mmCIF file of C-alpha atoms and ligand atoms in Angstrom:
data_model
loop_
_atom_site.group_PDB
_atom_site.id
_atom_site.type_symbol
_atom_site.label_atom_id
_atom_site.label_comp_id
_atom_site.label_asym_id
_atom_site.label_seq_id
_atom_site.Cartn_x
_atom_site.Cartn_y
_atom_site.Cartn_z
ATOM 1 C CA MET N 1 0.009 -0.019 0.038
ATOM 2 C CA LYS N 2 1.703 3.244 -1.235
ATOM 3 C CA ARG N 3 -1.012 5.838 -0.187
ATOM 4 C CA TYR N 4 -1.393 7.071 3.394
ATOM 5 C CA ILE N 5 -3.324 9.838 4.968
ATOM 6 C CA GLY N 6 -1.354 12.569 6.683
ATOM 7 C CA CYS N 7 -3.261 14.737 9.115
ATOM 8 C CA ASP N 8 -2.338 18.068 10.755
ATOM 9 C CA LEU N 9 -4.369 18.535 13.910
ATOM 10 C CA GLY N 10 -4.046 22.373 14.355
ATOM 11 C CA GLY N 11 -5.788 24.490 16.944
ATOM 12 C CA THR N 12 -7.670 26.306 14.179
ATOM 13 C CA ASN N 13 -7.806 23.877 11.269
ATOM 14 C CA LEU N 14 -7.865 20.180 10.683
ATOM 15 C CA ARG N 15 -6.119 19.117 7.551
ATOM 16 C CA ALA N 16 -6.156 15.600 5.922
ATOM 17 C CA ALA N 17 -4.040 14.846 2.876
ATOM 18 C CA ILE N 18 -3.734 11.676 0.784
ATOM 19 C CA VAL N 19 0.000 11.231 0.262
ATOM 20 C CA ASP N 20 2.027 8.964 -2.054
ATOM 21 C CA VAL N 21 4.637 7.893 0.491
ATOM 22 C CA GLU N 22 7.139 6.849 -2.323
ATOM 23 C CA THR N 23 7.331 10.202 -3.897
ATOM 24 C CA GLY N 24 6.079 12.575 -1.180
ATOM 25 C CA ALA N 25 3.323 13.927 -3.475
ATOM 26 C CA VAL N 26 0.073 15.249 -1.900
ATOM 27 C CA LEU N 27 -2.531 13.810 -4.158
ATOM 28 C CA HIS N 28 -5.603 15.257 -2.579
ATOM 29 C CA GLN N 29 -6.560 17.200 0.574
ATOM 30 C CA LEU N 30 -9.367 18.601 2.652
ATOM 31 C CA SER N 31 -9.310 21.147 5.408
ATOM 32 C CA ILE N 32 -12.049 21.978 8.019
ATOM 33 C CA PRO N 33 -12.226 24.075 11.145
ATOM 34 C CA THR N 34 -11.047 22.175 14.175
ATOM 35 C CA LEU N 35 -13.808 23.682 16.476
ATOM 36 C CA ALA N 36 -11.531 22.718 19.400
ATOM 37 C CA ARG N 37 -13.846 24.381 21.886
ATOM 38 C CA GLU N 38 -16.319 21.476 21.315
ATOM 39 C CA GLY N 39 -13.843 19.125 23.216
ATOM 40 C CA HIS N 40 -11.792 16.227 22.329
ATOM 41 C CA GLU N 41 -14.600 13.672 21.810
ATOM 42 C CA ALA N 42 -16.249 15.889 19.182
ATOM 43 C CA VAL N 43 -13.057 16.797 17.447
ATOM 44 C CA MET N 44 -12.018 13.066 17.131
ATOM 45 C CA LYS N 45 -15.357 12.396 15.524
ATOM 46 C CA ARG N 46 -14.797 15.216 13.118
ATOM 47 C CA MET N 47 -11.319 13.916 12.293
ATOM 48 C CA ALA N 48 -12.574 10.377 11.589
ATOM 49 C CA ASP N 49 -15.331 11.817 9.316
ATOM 50 C CA LEU N 50 -12.796 14.051 7.546
ATOM 51 C CA PHE N 51 -10.528 10.974 6.877
ATOM 52 C CA LEU N 52 -13.453 9.018 5.366
ATOM 53 C CA GLN N 53 -14.444 11.979 3.411
ATOM 54 C CA VAL N 54 -11.029 12.805 1.891
ATOM 55 C CA ILE N 55 -10.778 9.138 0.748
ATOM 56 C CA GLN N 56 -14.243 9.430 -0.932
ATOM 57 C CA SER N 57 -13.646 12.778 -2.479
ATOM 58 C CA ALA N 58 -10.431 11.507 -3.975
ATOM 59 C CA GLY N 59 -12.326 8.874 -5.659
ATOM 60 C CA MET N 60 -10.569 6.133 -3.756
ATOM 61 C CA GLN N 61 -11.649 3.111 -1.638
ATOM 62 C CA LYS N 62 -10.695 2.640 1.943
ATOM 63 C CA GLU N 63 -8.855 -0.493 0.997
ATOM 64 C CA GLU N 64 -6.393 1.628 -1.034
ATOM 65 C CA ILE N 65 -5.183 3.505 2.088
ATOM 66 C CA GLY N 66 -2.467 1.820 4.115
ATOM 67 C CA GLY N 67 -3.152 3.880 7.261
ATOM 68 C CA ILE N 68 -3.399 7.275 8.901
ATOM 69 C CA GLY N 69 -0.701 9.503 10.464
ATOM 70 C CA ILE N 70 -1.684 12.415 12.807
ATOM 71 C CA GLY N 71 0.654 15.153 13.561
ATOM 72 C CA VAL N 72 -0.327 16.480 16.985
ATOM 73 C CA PRO N 73 0.692 19.864 18.539
ATOM 74 C CA GLY N 74 1.987 18.878 21.835
ATOM 75 C CA VAL N 75 3.259 16.185 24.083
ATOM 76 C CA LEU N 76 2.318 12.522 23.356
ATOM 77 C CA ASP N 77 2.897 9.147 24.799
ATOM 78 C CA LEU N 78 3.870 7.224 21.630
ATOM 79 C CA GLU N 79 3.833 3.922 23.373
ATOM 80 C CA LYS N 80 0.277 4.244 24.575
ATOM 81 C CA GLY N 81 -0.959 6.272 21.591
ATOM 82 C CA GLU N 82 -2.232 8.917 23.874
ATOM 83 C CA THR N 83 -2.174 12.757 23.908
ATOM 84 C CA LEU N 84 -0.647 14.097 27.252
ATOM 85 C CA PHE N 85 -0.606 17.893 26.843
ATOM 86 C CA LEU N 86 -1.825 19.904 23.864
ATOM 87 C CA PRO N 87 -1.229 23.564 25.039
ATOM 88 C CA ASN N 88 -3.138 25.198 22.193
ATOM 89 C CA LEU N 89 -6.309 23.056 22.367
ATOM 90 C CA PRO N 90 -9.017 23.764 25.028
ATOM 91 C CA GLY N 91 -8.867 21.132 27.794
ATOM 92 C CA THR N 92 -5.272 20.261 26.781
ATOM 93 C CA TRP N 93 -6.307 16.635 26.013
ATOM 94 C CA PRO N 94 -4.664 14.768 29.061
ATOM 95 C CA HIS N 95 -4.503 10.964 28.478
ATOM 96 C CA VAL N 96 -6.875 11.073 25.460
ATOM 97 C CA PRO N 97 -6.539 7.687 23.564
ATOM 98 C CA LEU N 98 -6.355 9.456 20.109
ATOM 99 C CA GLN N 99 -4.697 6.542 18.266
ATOM 100 C CA ALA N 100 -7.228 3.837 19.365
ATOM 101 C CA THR N 101 -10.180 6.091 18.975
ATOM 102 C CA ILE N 102 -9.392 7.102 15.345
ATOM 103 C CA ALA N 103 -8.581 3.473 14.453
ATOM 104 C CA LYS N 104 -11.859 2.314 15.806
ATOM 105 C CA LEU N 105 -13.915 5.034 14.110
ATOM 106 C CA THR N 106 -12.127 4.615 10.754
ATOM 107 C CA GLY N 107 -11.254 0.850 10.675
ATOM 108 C CA LEU N 108 -7.763 1.948 9.468
ATOM 109 C CA PRO N 109 -4.248 1.638 11.245
ATOM 110 C CA VAL N 110 -3.166 4.929 12.935
ATOM 111 C CA ALA N 111 0.156 6.241 14.030
ATOM 112 C CA LEU N 112 0.738 9.587 16.047
ATOM 113 C CA LEU N 113 3.628 11.959 15.972
ATOM 114 C CA ASN N 114 4.347 15.444 17.240
ATOM 115 C CA ASP N 115 3.652 17.982 14.623
ATOM 116 C CA VAL N 116 7.193 19.436 14.382
ATOM 117 C CA ARG N 117 8.724 15.847 14.378
ATOM 118 C CA SER N 118 6.239 15.347 11.487
ATOM 119 C CA ILE N 119 7.689 18.434 9.643
ATOM 120 C CA THR N 120 11.153 17.129 10.464
ATOM 121 C CA ASN N 121 10.436 13.792 8.861
ATOM 122 C CA GLY N 122 8.915 15.361 5.775
ATOM 123 C CA GLU N 123 11.727 17.735 5.151
ATOM 124 C CA TRP N 124 14.345 15.144 5.585
ATOM 125 C CA LEU N 125 12.726 12.597 3.287
ATOM 126 C CA PHE N 126 11.448 14.957 0.516
ATOM 127 C CA GLY N 127 12.553 18.475 1.236
ATOM 128 C CA ALA N 128 15.526 20.512 2.449
ATOM 129 C CA GLY N 129 16.968 17.614 4.377
ATOM 130 C CA ARG N 130 17.218 15.121 1.512
ATOM 131 C CA GLY N 131 20.404 13.182 1.057
ATOM 132 C CA VAL N 132 21.946 13.716 4.536
ATOM 133 C CA ASP N 133 21.744 11.472 7.639
ATOM 134 C CA THR N 134 21.847 14.022 10.446
ATOM 135 C CA VAL N 135 19.560 17.018 10.487
ATOM 136 C CA ALA N 136 18.214 19.579 12.985
ATOM 137 C CA VAL N 137 14.943 21.543 12.359
ATOM 138 C CA PHE N 138 13.645 24.716 14.003
ATOM 139 C CA ALA N 139 10.141 25.546 13.012
ATOM 140 C CA ILE N 140 9.449 29.235 13.952
ATOM 141 C CA GLY N 141 6.056 30.625 14.175
ATOM 142 C CA THR N 142 4.068 31.694 17.218
ATOM 143 C CA GLY N 143 6.302 29.197 19.128
ATOM 144 C CA ILE N 144 9.498 27.236 18.119
ATOM 145 C CA GLY N 145 9.063 23.586 17.608
ATOM 146 C CA GLY N 146 12.081 21.232 16.715
ATOM 147 C CA GLY N 147 13.067 17.901 15.561
ATOM 148 C CA LEU N 148 16.183 15.822 14.976
ATOM 149 C CA VAL N 149 17.200 13.159 12.562
ATOM 150 C CA ILE N 150 20.324 11.336 13.815
ATOM 151 C CA ASN N 151 22.294 8.857 11.782
ATOM 152 C CA GLY N 152 19.475 8.288 9.388
ATOM 153 C CA LYS N 153 16.735 7.897 11.898
ATOM 154 C CA LEU N 154 14.027 10.405 13.185
ATOM 155 C CA HIS N 155 15.122 10.790 16.822
ATOM 156 C CA LEU N 156 12.347 10.082 19.389
ATOM 157 C CA GLY N 157 13.764 9.858 22.861
ATOM 158 C CA ILE N 158 11.369 9.125 25.858
ATOM 159 C CA GLY N 159 7.778 8.676 24.388
ATOM 160 C CA GLY N 160 8.744 10.783 21.302
ATOM 161 C CA THR N 161 9.731 13.888 23.499
ATOM 162 C CA GLY N 162 13.305 14.428 22.255
ATOM 163 C CA GLY N 163 14.047 17.289 19.873
ATOM 164 C CA GLU N 164 12.165 20.275 21.538
ATOM 165 C CA LEU N 165 14.830 22.604 20.360
ATOM 166 C CA GLY N 166 12.777 25.716 21.093
ATOM 167 C CA HIS N 167 13.069 25.029 24.785
ATOM 168 C CA ILE N 168 16.884 24.799 24.999
ATOM 169 C CA THR N 169 17.889 27.371 27.698
ATOM 170 C CA ILE N 170 19.934 30.279 26.306
ATOM 171 C CA ASP N 171 19.864 32.486 29.363
ATOM 172 C CA TYR N 172 19.481 30.913 32.770
ATOM 173 C CA ASN N 173 18.321 34.271 34.151
ATOM 174 C CA GLY N 174 15.959 34.861 31.232
ATOM 175 C CA PRO N 175 12.263 35.605 31.041
ATOM 176 C CA ARG N 176 9.537 33.071 31.585
ATOM 177 C CA CYS N 177 8.738 30.930 28.572
ATOM 178 C CA GLY N 178 5.391 29.475 27.410
ATOM 179 C CA CYS N 179 6.578 26.160 28.783
ATOM 180 C CA GLY N 180 6.707 27.513 32.322
ATOM 181 C CA LYS N 181 10.428 27.504 32.587
ATOM 182 C CA TYR N 182 12.993 30.340 32.101
ATOM 183 C CA GLY N 183 15.243 31.630 29.400
ATOM 184 C CA CYS N 184 14.274 29.160 26.586
ATOM 185 C CA LEU N 185 15.042 30.126 22.981
ATOM 186 C CA GLU N 186 11.271 30.415 22.382
ATOM 187 C CA ALA N 187 11.174 33.428 24.653
ATOM 188 C CA TYR N 188 13.383 35.311 22.218
ATOM 189 C CA ALA N 189 12.994 34.402 18.580
ATOM 190 C CA THR N 190 9.446 33.542 17.676
ATOM 191 C CA GLY N 191 7.211 35.586 15.241
ATOM 192 C CA PRO N 192 5.647 37.500 18.271
ATOM 193 C CA ALA N 193 9.109 37.965 19.914
ATOM 194 C CA ILE N 194 10.380 39.644 16.623
ATOM 195 C CA ALA N 195 7.253 41.745 16.284
ATOM 196 C CA ALA N 196 7.596 42.879 19.898
ATOM 197 C CA MET N 197 11.204 44.139 19.106
ATOM 198 C CA GLY N 198 9.595 46.069 16.247
ATOM 199 C CA ILE N 199 6.885 47.600 18.455
ATOM 200 C CA LYS N 200 9.350 48.638 21.022
ATOM 201 C CA ALA N 201 11.644 50.421 18.437
ATOM 202 C CA VAL N 202 8.695 52.348 17.215
ATOM 203 C CA VAL N 203 7.476 53.313 20.702
ATOM 204 C CA GLN N 204 11.026 54.353 21.673
ATOM 205 C CA GLY N 205 10.954 56.705 18.667
ATOM 206 C CA LEU N 206 13.979 55.048 16.951
ATOM 207 C CA THR N 207 14.566 55.980 13.312
ATOM 208 C CA THR N 208 12.720 53.299 11.448
ATOM 209 C CA ARG N 209 10.245 53.094 8.638
ATOM 210 C CA LEU N 210 8.236 50.606 10.662
ATOM 211 C CA GLY N 211 5.908 53.206 12.165
ATOM 212 C CA GLU N 212 5.046 54.628 8.790
ATOM 213 C CA MET N 213 4.583 51.125 7.240
ATOM 214 C CA CYS N 214 2.015 50.099 9.902
ATOM 215 C CA GLU N 215 0.516 53.649 9.768
ATOM 216 C CA TYR N 216 1.286 53.865 13.503
ATOM 217 C CA ASP N 217 -1.179 50.968 14.274
ATOM 218 C CA LEU N 218 1.306 48.943 16.319
ATOM 219 C CA ASN N 219 -1.004 45.815 16.109
ATOM 220 C CA ARG N 220 -0.072 45.674 12.570
ATOM 221 C CA ILE N 221 3.683 45.138 13.153
ATOM 222 C CA THR N 222 4.562 41.459 12.499
ATOM 223 C CA ALA N 223 7.779 39.529 11.824
ATOM 224 C CA GLY N 224 6.728 39.669 8.090
ATOM 225 C CA LEU N 225 6.494 43.481 7.977
ATOM 226 C CA ILE N 226 9.903 43.909 9.780
ATOM 227 C CA ALA N 227 11.364 41.611 7.047
ATOM 228 C CA GLN N 228 9.942 43.888 4.445
ATOM 229 C CA ALA N 229 11.326 46.961 6.066
ATOM 230 C CA ALA N 230 14.806 45.217 6.443
ATOM 231 C CA ARG N 231 14.810 44.549 2.618
ATOM 232 C CA THR N 232 14.373 48.208 1.974
ATOM 233 C CA GLY N 233 17.567 48.844 4.017
ATOM 234 C CA ASP N 234 15.894 49.898 7.365
ATOM 235 C CA GLU N 235 18.658 49.466 9.843
ATOM 236 C CA ILE N 236 16.522 48.988 12.892
ATOM 237 C CA ALA N 237 14.724 46.191 11.143
ATOM 238 C CA ILE N 238 17.840 44.543 9.958
ATOM 239 C CA ASP N 239 19.201 44.764 13.503
ATOM 240 C CA ILE N 240 16.089 43.027 14.872
ATOM 241 C CA TYR N 241 16.719 40.110 12.498
ATOM 242 C CA GLU N 242 20.397 40.105 13.517
ATOM 243 C CA ARG N 243 19.341 39.708 17.100
ATOM 244 C CA ALA N 244 16.765 36.918 16.417
ATOM 245 C CA GLY N 245 19.322 35.157 14.241
ATOM 246 C CA PHE N 246 22.023 35.471 17.073
ATOM 247 C CA TYR N 247 19.737 33.749 19.580
ATOM 248 C CA LEU N 248 18.864 31.078 17.043
ATOM 249 C CA GLY N 249 22.550 30.734 16.197
ATOM 250 C CA VAL N 250 23.590 30.303 19.890
ATOM 251 C CA THR N 251 20.959 27.525 20.179
ATOM 252 C CA ALA N 252 22.059 25.920 16.908
ATOM 253 C CA ALA N 253 25.645 26.022 18.043
ATOM 254 C CA ASN N 254 24.632 23.970 21.106
ATOM 255 C CA VAL N 255 22.859 21.450 18.831
ATOM 256 C CA CYS N 256 25.918 21.339 16.556
ATOM 257 C CA VAL N 257 28.040 20.322 19.504
ATOM 258 C CA ALA N 258 25.481 17.750 20.752
ATOM 259 C CA VAL N 259 24.515 15.938 17.490
ATOM 260 C CA GLY N 260 26.807 17.181 14.604
ATOM 261 C CA PRO N 261 24.105 17.792 12.092
ATOM 262 C CA ARG N 262 24.983 18.177 8.422
ATOM 263 C CA ARG N 263 22.151 20.480 7.797
ATOM 264 C CA ILE N 264 20.022 22.873 9.989
ATOM 265 C CA ILE N 265 16.725 23.621 8.523
ATOM 266 C CA ILE N 266 14.666 26.770 9.385
ATOM 267 C CA ALA N 267 10.919 26.179 8.883
ATOM 268 C CA GLY N 268 7.719 27.986 9.765
ATOM 269 C CA GLY N 269 6.401 31.347 8.726
ATOM 270 C CA VAL N 270 9.358 33.365 10.209
ATOM 271 C CA ALA N 271 11.685 31.334 7.860
ATOM 272 C CA GLN N 272 10.271 33.355 5.017
ATOM 273 C CA ALA N 273 12.663 36.138 6.001
ATOM 274 C CA GLY N 274 15.416 33.957 4.299
ATOM 275 C CA ASP N 275 18.970 35.266 4.466
ATOM 276 C CA LEU N 276 17.989 38.025 6.719
ATOM 277 C CA LEU N 277 17.665 35.379 9.466
ATOM 278 C CA LEU N 278 19.859 32.649 8.010
ATOM 279 C CA GLU N 279 22.983 34.845 7.613
ATOM 280 C CA PRO N 280 23.265 35.905 11.280
ATOM 281 C CA ILE N 281 22.629 32.173 12.201
ATOM 282 C CA ARG N 282 25.455 31.063 10.058
ATOM 283 C CA ARG N 283 27.863 33.792 11.467
ATOM 284 C CA THR N 284 26.889 32.962 15.078
ATOM 285 C CA LEU N 285 27.661 29.298 14.401
ATOM 286 C CA ARG N 286 31.131 29.949 12.998
ATOM 287 C CA GLU N 287 31.905 32.263 15.929
ATOM 288 C CA ARG N 288 30.773 29.900 18.663
ATOM 289 C CA VAL N 289 31.702 26.363 17.591
ATOM 290 C CA SER N 290 35.183 24.932 17.381
ATOM 291 C CA VAL N 291 34.991 21.295 18.415
ATOM 292 C CA MET N 292 33.171 20.136 15.332
ATOM 293 C CA PRO N 293 33.647 21.087 11.626
ATOM 294 C CA VAL N 294 31.004 23.818 11.824
ATOM 295 C CA GLU N 295 31.990 25.102 8.317
ATOM 296 C CA GLN N 296 30.386 21.887 6.871
ATOM 297 C CA VAL N 297 27.054 22.547 8.508
ATOM 298 C CA GLU N 298 24.624 23.962 6.024
ATOM 299 C CA VAL N 299 21.857 26.344 7.273
ATOM 300 C CA VAL N 300 18.998 26.317 4.848
ATOM 301 C CA GLN N 301 15.312 27.351 4.565
ATOM 302 C CA SER N 302 12.674 24.558 4.557
ATOM 303 C CA GLN N 303 11.281 23.561 1.126
ATOM 304 C CA LEU N 304 8.002 21.867 1.634
ATOM 305 C CA GLY N 305 5.993 24.817 3.335
ATOM 306 C CA ASP N 306 2.719 23.796 4.832
ATOM 307 C CA ASN N 307 2.782 20.332 3.277
ATOM 308 C CA ALA N 308 5.906 19.138 5.197
ATOM 309 C CA GLY N 309 3.904 17.968 8.284
ATOM 310 C CA VAL N 310 1.193 15.956 6.306
ATOM 311 C CA ILE N 311 3.898 14.434 4.042
ATOM 312 C CA GLY N 312 6.094 13.575 7.138
ATOM 313 C CA VAL N 313 3.469 11.986 9.264
ATOM 314 C CA ALA N 314 1.977 10.025 6.382
ATOM 315 C CA CYS N 315 5.389 8.471 5.748
ATOM 316 C CA TRP N 316 5.741 7.905 9.428
ATOM 317 C CA ALA N 317 2.557 6.006 9.474
ATOM 318 C CA ALA N 318 3.679 3.899 6.533
ATOM 319 C CA ASN N 319 6.475 2.698 8.760
ATOM 320 C CA HIS N 320 4.692 2.721 12.071
ATOM 321 C CA SER N 321 1.002 1.930 11.806
HETATM 322 ZN ZN1 ZN A 1 10.364 26.877 27.054
#
């Protein structure tokens, strides 16, 4: 069986894609609102209906689908097939038997994986990580997720919890992070953290085009707008990306020392800043690592965009469901 369903369980949208796991092609997909407020029982029922619907609307039979992979935004117990803590979903889904429930409702084998480990698997197999055996991924959006491939294998650790690169400590006296601990990378270099640096610059009255660009409506300052300003030569905006890249670079330096990746992939919405963000990461790596051949480590942008997760988790299901 070569076709599997990859699902992205998001706080806002539920997406299901039929993936050819030999080529990484997304053959067909559907997306519906998650309506997470209705609670996990209702959401699981909607997921199962969506899976049956995506098969039908692709003109396929259930027998042609090898299984379902679900990318989950949070902490899982992969051994039990349960969700443990999904911070962005109401109720946080403690000990919800997601794997068994969806298997029962659909009659198909099911595998779970953390959403950013799903992206990591997708980019490694069919995107920016192709052809190398050790990869680190930083997925930067409203938070920072991570994932590792080590010696040709997606790294899992205890119950699949290994690879949370956004929660590496970069300042032990630092501010509180969304995870409840202090000084994690995530407190410094997310989309909102970058936007906050822009807002602060405007409020302080620094010489930047950002104020004009958002028509002095500070809510409109985003990481994307700051990237736009930086591309026109705005020095404050360039400096903000330098700082975010420095924090990412310090973290990536620690990852280089720990696992010796051949490639570091920057994914997520903030990665669209491209070299504005990648160059300071590369520079910081060269400055801060000496015990491994850091000049051989490539720092690249992800390639599969929004499809990385569904492709990666469908391929995971092909090997684990
Ligand atoms: Zn944290």
